[in-house]
Coordinates of N, CA and C and ligand atoms in Angstrom, one line a residue:
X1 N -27.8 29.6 109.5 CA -28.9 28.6 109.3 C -29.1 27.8 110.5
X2 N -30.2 27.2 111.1 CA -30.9 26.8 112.2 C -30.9 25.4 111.5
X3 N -30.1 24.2 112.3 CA -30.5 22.8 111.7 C -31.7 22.7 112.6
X4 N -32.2 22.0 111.7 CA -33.7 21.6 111.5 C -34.5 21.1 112.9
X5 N -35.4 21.2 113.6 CA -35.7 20.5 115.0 C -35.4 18.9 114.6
X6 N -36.1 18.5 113.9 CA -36.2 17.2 114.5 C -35.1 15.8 113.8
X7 N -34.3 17.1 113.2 CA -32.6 16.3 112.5 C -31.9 15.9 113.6
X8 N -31.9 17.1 114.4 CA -31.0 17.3 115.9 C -31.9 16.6 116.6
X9 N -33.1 16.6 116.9 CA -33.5 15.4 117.9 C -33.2 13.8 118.0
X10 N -33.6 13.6 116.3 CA -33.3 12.5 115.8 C -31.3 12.2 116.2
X11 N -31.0 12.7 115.8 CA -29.0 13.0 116.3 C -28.7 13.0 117.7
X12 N -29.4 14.1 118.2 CA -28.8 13.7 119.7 C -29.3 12.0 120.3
X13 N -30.4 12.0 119.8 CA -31.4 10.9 120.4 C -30.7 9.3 120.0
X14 N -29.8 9.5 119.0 CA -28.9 8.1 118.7 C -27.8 8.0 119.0
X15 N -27.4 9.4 119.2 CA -25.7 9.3 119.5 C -25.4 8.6 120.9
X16 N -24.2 8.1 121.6 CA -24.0 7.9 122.8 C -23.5 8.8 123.7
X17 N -24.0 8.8 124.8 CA -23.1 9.8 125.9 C -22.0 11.0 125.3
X18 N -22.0 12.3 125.8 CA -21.1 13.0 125.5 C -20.1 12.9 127.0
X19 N -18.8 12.5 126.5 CA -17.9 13.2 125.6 C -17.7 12.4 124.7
X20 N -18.4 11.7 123.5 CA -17.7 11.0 122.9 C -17.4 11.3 121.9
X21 N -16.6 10.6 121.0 CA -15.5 11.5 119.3 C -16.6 11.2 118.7
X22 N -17.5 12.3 117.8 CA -18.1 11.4 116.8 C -17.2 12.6 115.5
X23 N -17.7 11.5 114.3 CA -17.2 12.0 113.5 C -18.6 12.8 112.3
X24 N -18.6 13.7 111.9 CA -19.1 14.5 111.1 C -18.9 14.4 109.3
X25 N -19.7 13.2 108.4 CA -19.2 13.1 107.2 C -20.0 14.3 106.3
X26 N -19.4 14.7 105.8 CA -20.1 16.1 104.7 C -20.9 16.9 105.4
X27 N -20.0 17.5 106.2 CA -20.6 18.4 107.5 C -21.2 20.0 107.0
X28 N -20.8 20.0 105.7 CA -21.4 21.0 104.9 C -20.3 22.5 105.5
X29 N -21.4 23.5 106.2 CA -20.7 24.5 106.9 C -21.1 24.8 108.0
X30 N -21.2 23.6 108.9 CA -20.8 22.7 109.8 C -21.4 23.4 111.4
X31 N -23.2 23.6 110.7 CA -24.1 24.3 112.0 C -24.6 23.1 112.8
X32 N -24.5 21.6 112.5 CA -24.9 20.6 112.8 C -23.4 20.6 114.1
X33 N -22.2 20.2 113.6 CA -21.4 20.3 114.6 C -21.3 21.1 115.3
X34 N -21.2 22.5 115.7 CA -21.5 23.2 116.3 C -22.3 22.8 117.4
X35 N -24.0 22.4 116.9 CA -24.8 22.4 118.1 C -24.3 20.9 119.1
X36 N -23.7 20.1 118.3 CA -22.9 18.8 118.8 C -21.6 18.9 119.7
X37 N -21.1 20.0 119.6 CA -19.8 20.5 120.6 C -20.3 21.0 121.6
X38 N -21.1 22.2 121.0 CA -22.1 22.8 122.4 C -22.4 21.7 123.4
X39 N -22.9 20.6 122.9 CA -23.6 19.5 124.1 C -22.5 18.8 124.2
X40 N -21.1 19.1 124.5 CA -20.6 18.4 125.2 C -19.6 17.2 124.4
X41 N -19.7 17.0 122.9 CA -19.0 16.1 121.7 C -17.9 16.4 121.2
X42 N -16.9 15.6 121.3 CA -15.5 15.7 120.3 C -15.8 15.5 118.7
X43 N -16.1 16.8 118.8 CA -16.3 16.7 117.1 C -15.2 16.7 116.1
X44 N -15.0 15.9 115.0 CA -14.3 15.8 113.9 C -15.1 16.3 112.9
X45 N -15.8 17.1 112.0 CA -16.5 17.6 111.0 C -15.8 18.0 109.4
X46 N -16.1 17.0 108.7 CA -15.4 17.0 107.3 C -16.2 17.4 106.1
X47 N -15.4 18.0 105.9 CA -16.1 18.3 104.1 C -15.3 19.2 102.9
X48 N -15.4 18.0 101.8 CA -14.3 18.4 100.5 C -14.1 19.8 100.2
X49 N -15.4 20.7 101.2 CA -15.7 22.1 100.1 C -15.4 22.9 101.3
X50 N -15.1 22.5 102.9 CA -15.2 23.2 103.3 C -14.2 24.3 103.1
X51 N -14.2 25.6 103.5 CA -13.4 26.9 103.7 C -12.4 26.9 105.0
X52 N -11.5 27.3 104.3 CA -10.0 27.1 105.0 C -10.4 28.0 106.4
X53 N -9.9 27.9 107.7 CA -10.2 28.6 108.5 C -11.4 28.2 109.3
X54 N -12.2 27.5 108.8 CA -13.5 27.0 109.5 C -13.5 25.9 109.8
X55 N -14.6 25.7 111.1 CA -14.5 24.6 112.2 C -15.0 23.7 111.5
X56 N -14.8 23.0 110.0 CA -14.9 22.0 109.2 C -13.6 22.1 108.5
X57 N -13.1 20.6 108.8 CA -11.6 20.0 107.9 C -12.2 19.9 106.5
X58 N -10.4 20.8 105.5 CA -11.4 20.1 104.4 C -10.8 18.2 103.9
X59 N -11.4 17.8 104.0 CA -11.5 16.2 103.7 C -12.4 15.8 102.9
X60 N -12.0 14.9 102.4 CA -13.2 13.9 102.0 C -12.8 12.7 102.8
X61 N -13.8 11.5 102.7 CA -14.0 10.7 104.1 C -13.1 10.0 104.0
X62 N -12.3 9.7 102.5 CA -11.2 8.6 102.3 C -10.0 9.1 102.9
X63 N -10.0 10.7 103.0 CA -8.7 11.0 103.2 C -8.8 10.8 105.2
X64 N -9.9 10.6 105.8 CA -9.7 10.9 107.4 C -9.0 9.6 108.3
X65 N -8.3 10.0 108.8 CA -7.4 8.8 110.2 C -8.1 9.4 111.3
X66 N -8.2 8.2 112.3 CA -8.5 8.7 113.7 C -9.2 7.4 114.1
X67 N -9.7 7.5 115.1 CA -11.2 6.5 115.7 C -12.1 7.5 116.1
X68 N -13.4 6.8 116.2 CA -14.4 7.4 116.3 C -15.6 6.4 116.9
X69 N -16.6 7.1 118.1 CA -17.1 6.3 118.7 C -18.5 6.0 117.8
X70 N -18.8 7.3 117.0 CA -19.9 7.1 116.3 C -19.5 7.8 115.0
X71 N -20.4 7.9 114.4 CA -20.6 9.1 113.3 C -21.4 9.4 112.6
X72 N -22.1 10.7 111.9 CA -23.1 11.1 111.2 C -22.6 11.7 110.3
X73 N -24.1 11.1 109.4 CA -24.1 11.8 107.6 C -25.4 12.2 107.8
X74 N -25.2 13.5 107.2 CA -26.7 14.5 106.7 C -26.6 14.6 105.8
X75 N -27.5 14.0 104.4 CA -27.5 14.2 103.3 C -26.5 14.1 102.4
X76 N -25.6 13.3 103.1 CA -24.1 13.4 102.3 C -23.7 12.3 102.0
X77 N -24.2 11.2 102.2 CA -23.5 9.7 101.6 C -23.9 9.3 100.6
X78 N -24.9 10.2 99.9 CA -25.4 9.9 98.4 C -24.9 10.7 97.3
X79 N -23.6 11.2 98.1 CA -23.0 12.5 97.4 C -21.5 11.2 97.2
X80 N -20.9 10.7 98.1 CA -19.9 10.5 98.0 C -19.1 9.1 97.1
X81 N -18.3 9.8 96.8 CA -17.2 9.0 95.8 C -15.8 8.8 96.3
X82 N -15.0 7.5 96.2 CA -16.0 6.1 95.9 C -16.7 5.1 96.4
X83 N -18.2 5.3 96.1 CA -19.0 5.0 97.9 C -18.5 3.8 98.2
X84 N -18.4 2.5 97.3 CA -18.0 1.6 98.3 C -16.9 1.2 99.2
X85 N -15.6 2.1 98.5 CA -14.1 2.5 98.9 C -14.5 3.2 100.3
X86 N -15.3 4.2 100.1 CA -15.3 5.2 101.3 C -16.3 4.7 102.3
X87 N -17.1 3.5 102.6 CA -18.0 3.1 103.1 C -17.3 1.8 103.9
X88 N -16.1 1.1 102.8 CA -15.1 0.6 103.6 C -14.2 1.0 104.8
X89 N -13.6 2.2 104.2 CA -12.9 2.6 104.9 C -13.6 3.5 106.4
X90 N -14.5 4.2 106.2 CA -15.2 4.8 107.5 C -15.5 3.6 108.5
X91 N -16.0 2.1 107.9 CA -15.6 0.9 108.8 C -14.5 1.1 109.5
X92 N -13.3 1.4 108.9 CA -12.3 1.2 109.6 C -12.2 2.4 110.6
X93 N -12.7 3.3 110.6 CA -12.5 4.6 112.2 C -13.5 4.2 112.9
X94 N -14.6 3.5 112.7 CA -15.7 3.1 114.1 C -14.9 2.2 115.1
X95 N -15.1 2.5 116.6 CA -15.1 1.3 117.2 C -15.6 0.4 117.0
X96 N -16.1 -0.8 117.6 CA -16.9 -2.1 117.4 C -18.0 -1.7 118.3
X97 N -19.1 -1.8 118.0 CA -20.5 -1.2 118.7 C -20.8 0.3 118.0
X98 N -19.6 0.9 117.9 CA -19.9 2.6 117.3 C -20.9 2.9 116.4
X99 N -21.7 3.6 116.2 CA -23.2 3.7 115.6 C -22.8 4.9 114.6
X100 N -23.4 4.7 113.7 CA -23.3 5.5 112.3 C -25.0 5.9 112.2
X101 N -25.1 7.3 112.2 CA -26.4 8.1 111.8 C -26.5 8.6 110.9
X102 N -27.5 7.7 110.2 CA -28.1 8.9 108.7 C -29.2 8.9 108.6
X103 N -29.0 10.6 108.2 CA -30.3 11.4 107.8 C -29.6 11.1 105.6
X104 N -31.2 10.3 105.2 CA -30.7 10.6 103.7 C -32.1 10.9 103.1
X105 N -31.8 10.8 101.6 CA -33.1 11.4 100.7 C -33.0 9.9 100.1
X106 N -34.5 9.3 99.4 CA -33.9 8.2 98.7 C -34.4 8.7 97.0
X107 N -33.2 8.8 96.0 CA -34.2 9.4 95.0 C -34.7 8.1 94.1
X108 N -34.9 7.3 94.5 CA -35.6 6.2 94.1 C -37.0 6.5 94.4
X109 N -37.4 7.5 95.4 CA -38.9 7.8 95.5 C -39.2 8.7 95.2
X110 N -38.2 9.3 94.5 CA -38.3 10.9 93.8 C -39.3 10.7 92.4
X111 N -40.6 11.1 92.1 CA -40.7 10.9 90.9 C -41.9 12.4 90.3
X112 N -42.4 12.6 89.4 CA -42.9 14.1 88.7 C -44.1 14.8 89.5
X113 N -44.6 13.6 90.4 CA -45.3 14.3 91.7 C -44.9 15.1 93.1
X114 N -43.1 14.6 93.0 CA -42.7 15.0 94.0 C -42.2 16.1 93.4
X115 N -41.7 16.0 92.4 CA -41.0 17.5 91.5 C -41.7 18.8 91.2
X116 N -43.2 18.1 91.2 CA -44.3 19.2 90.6 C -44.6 20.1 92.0
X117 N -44.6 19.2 93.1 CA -45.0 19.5 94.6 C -44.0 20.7 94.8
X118 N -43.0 20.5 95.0 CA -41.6 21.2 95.5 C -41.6 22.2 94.5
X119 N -41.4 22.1 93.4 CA -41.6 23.4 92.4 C -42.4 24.6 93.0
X120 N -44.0 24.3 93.1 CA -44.6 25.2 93.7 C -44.3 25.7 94.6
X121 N -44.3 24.4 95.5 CA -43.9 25.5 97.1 C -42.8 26.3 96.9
X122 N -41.7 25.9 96.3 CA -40.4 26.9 96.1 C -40.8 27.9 95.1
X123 N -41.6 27.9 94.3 CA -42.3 29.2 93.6 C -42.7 30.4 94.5
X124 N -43.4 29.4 95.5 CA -44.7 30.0 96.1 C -43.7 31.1 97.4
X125 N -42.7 31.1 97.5 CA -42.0 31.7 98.4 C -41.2 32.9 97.9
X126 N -41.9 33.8 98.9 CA -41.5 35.4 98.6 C -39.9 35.3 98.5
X127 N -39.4 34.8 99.3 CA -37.6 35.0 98.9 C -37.4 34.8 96.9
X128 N -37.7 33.4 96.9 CA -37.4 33.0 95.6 C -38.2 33.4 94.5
X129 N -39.8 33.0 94.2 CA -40.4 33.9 93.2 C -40.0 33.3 92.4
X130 N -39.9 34.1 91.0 CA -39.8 33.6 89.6 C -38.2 33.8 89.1
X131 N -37.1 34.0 90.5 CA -36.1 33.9 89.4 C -35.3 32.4 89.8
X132 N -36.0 31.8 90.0 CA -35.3 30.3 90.8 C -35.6 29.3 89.7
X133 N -34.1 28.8 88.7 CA -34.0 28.2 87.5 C -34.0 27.2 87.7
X134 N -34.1 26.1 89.3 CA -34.0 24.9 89.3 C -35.7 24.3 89.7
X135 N -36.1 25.5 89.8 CA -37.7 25.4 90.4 C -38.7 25.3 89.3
X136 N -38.1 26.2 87.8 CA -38.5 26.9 86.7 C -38.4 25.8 85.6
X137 N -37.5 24.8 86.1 CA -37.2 23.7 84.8 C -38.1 22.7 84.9
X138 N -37.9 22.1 83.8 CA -39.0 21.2 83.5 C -38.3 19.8 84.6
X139 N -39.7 19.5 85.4 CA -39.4 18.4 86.6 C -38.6 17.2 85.8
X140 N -39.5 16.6 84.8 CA -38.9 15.4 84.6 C -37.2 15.5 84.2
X141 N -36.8 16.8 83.7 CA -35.4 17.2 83.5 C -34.5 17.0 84.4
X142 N -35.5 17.8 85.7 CA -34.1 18.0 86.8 C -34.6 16.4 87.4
X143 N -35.4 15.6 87.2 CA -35.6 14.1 88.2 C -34.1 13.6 87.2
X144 N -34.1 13.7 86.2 CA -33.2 12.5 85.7 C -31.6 13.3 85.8
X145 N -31.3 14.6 85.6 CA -30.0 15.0 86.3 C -30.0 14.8 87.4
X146 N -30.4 14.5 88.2 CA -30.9 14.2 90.1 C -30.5 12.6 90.0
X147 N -30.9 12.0 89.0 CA -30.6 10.3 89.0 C -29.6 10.1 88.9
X148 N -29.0 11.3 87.9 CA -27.3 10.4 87.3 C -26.4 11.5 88.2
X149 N -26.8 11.8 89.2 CA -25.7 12.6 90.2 C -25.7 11.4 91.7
X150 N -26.6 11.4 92.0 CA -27.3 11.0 93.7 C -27.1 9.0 93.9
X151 N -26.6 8.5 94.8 CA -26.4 7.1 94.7 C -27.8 7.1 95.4
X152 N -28.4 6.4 95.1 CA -29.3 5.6 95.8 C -29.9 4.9 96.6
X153 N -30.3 5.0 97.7 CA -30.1 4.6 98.8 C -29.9 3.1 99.1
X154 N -30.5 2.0 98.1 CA -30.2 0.5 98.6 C -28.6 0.7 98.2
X155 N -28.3 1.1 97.3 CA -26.6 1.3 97.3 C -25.8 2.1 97.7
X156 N -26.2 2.8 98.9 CA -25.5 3.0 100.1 C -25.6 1.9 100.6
X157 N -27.0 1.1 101.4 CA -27.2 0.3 102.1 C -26.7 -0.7 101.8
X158 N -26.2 -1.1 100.4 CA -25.4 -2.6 100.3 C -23.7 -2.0 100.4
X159 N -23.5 -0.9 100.1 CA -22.1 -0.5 100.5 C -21.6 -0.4 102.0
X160 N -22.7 -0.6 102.8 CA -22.4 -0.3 104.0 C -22.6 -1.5 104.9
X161 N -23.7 -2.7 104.3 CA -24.0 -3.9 104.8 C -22.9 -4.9 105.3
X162 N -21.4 -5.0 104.3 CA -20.5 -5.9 105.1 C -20.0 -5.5 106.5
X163 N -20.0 -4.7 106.9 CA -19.4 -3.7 107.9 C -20.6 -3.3 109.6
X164 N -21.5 -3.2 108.7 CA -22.7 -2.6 109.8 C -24.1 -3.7 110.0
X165 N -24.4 -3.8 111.2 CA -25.9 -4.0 111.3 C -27.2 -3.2 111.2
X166 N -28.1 -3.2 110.9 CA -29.2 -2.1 110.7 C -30.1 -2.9 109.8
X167 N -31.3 -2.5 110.8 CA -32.6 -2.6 109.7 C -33.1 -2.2 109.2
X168 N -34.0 -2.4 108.5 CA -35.0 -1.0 107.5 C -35.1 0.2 107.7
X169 N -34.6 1.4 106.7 CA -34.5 2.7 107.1 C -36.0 2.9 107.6
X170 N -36.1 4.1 107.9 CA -37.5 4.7 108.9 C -37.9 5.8 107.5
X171 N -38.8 5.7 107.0 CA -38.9 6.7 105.9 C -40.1 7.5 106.8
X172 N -39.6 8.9 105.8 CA -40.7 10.5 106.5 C -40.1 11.6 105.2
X173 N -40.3 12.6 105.8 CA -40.6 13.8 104.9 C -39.5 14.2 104.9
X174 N -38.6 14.6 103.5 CA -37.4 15.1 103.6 C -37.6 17.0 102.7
X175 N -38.7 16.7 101.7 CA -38.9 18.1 100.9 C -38.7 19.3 101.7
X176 N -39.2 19.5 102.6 CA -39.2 20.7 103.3 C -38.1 21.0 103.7
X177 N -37.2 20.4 103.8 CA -35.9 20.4 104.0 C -34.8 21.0 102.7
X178 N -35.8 21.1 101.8 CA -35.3 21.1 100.5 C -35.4 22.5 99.6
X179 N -34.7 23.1 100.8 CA -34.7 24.9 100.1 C -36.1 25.4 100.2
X180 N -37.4 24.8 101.0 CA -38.5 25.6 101.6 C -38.2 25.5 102.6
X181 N -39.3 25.5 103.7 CA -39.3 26.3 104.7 C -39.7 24.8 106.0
X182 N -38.8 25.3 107.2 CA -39.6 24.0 108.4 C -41.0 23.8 108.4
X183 N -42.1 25.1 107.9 CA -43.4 25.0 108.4 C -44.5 24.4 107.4
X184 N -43.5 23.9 106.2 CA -44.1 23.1 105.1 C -44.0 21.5 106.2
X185 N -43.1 21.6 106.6 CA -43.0 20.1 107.2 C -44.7 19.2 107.5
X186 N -45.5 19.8 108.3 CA -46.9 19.6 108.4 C -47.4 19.3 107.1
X187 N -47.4 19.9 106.3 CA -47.6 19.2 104.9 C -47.8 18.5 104.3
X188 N -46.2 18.2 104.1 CA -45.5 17.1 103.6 C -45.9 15.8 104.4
X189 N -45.9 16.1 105.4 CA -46.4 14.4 106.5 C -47.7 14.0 106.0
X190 N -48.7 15.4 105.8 CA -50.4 14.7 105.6 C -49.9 14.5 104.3
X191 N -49.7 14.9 103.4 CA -49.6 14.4 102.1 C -49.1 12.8 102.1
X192 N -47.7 12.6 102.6 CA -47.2 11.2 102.7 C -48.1 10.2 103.7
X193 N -49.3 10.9 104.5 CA -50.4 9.7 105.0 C -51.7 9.6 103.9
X194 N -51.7 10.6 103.3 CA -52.5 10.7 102.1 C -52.7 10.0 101.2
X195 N -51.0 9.0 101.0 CA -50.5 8.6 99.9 C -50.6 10.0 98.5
X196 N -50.5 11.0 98.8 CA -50.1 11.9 97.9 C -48.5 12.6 97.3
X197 N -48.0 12.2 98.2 CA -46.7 11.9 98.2 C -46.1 10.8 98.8
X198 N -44.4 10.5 98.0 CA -44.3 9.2 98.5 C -43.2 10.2 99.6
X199 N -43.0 9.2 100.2 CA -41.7 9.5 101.6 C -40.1 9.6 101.2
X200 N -39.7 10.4 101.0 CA -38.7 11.0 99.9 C -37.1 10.7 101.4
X201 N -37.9 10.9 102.4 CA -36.8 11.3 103.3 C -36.1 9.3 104.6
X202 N -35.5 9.0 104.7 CA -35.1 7.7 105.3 C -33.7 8.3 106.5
X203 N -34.7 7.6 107.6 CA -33.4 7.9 109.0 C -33.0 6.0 108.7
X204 N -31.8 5.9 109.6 CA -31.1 4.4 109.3 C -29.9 4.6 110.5
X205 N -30.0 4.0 111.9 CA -29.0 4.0 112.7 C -28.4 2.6 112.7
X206 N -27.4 2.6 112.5 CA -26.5 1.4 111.8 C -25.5 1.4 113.0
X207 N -24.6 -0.1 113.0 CA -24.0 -0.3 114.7 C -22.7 -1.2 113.5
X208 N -21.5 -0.5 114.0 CA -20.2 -1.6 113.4 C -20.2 -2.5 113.7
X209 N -20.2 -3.7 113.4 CA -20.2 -5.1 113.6 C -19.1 -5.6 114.4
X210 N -18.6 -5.8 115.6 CA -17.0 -6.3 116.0 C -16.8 -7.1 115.0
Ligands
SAM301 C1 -26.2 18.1 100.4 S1 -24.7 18.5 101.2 C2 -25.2 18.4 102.9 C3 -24.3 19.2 103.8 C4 -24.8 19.3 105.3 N1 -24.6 17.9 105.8 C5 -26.2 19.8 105.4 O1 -27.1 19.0 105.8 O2 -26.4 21.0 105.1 C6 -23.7 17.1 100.9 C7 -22.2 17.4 101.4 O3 -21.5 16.2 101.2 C8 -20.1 16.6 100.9 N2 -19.3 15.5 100.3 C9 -19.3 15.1 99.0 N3 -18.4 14.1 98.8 C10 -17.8 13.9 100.1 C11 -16.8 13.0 100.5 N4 -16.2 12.2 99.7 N5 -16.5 13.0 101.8 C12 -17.2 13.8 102.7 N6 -18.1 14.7 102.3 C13 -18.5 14.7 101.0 C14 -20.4 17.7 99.9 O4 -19.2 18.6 99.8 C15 -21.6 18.5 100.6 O5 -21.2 19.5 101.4

């Protein structure tokens, strides 16, 4: 899998100078670290699910020691438990200045327009077709299992507020990212200047507080 262009622009473009330690939270199966070692990064890359043997530790964030000059989350801080325990503690591996990068979804702007949208396009794709049962369910179904899984983005943001400075996430298009394809991305942007969709996707470069 190819991470995304403009995930990694956005990522290289906040991080500091390489060589520095950053840390990798819910690194998934860890194509994002990769292209971050390549350029030169002391990567640490964690995740609860990762596979033994691969260049992802398996951890979850409570369990990691070390320091760290920065660190990024891709889609993963709305995953984690217990956010405010674990949003403490990742305070504690940043240096003072050390910048924390996230790429998140907010599903607070998730609603049966956005569900109906994504359905199709994920219909509409020769891979998937008609046997894709999360595409196939009734939207308002999967919006409210989607609620009672996913924290929310002001509660990350207030889980993370004693610790970090940062202003207003940057909202943009996250759908296409979302098991379609990069070239929906053009899309998704006119639609969200359309006001036809709302902006589903939030970047937020956040700095540890000394
Ligand atoms: C939607 S996936 C994103 C994976 C990857 N960053 C990507 O963009 O493909 C969210 C990831 O967060 C991980 N995760 C969940 N709880 C976590 C925790 N407590 N600490 C670290 N990672 C966690 C999950 O295992 C999952 O791989």
């Amino acid at each position: 899998v190819d991470v995304d262009v403009d995930l990694l622009a956005f990522v290289m473009a906040s991080l500091p100078e390489p060589p520095s330690r950053v840390l990798e939270i819910g690194a998934g199966t860890g194509e994002l670290a990769g292209e971050l070692r390549a350029a030169g990064y002391a990567v640490t890359a964690i995740d609860p699910t990762a596979e033994a043997g691969s260049a992802v530790e398996r951890l979850s964030l409570l369990e990691v020691r070390g320091v760290y000059d920065a660190a990024v989350a891709v889609v993963s801080l709305h995953h984690i438990d217990p956010l405010e325990e674990s949003c403490a503690h990742l305070a504690t591996l940043l240096e003072p200045g050390g910048r924390l990068i996230i790429d998140e979804l907010d599903i607070e702007r998730y609603d049966e327009r956005v569900m109906r949208w994504w359905a199709q396009q994920r219909r509409a794709l020769p891979d998937v077709g008609h046997e894709d049962h999360e595409s196939d369910d009734d939207p308002a179904h999967v919006l409210i299992h989607m609620r009672e899984h996913i924290h929310p983005l002001d509660r990350i943001c207030a889980a993370l507020q004693p610790y970090f400075d940062f202003g207003q996430p940057v909202r943009g298009p996250y759908l296409y990212r979302w098991g379609l394809r990069p070239s929906l991305r053009a899309v998704e942007v006119e639609l969200i200047g359309e006001r036809v969709l709302p902006a589903t996707g939030a970047l937020l470069v956040a700095t540890r507080r000394p």
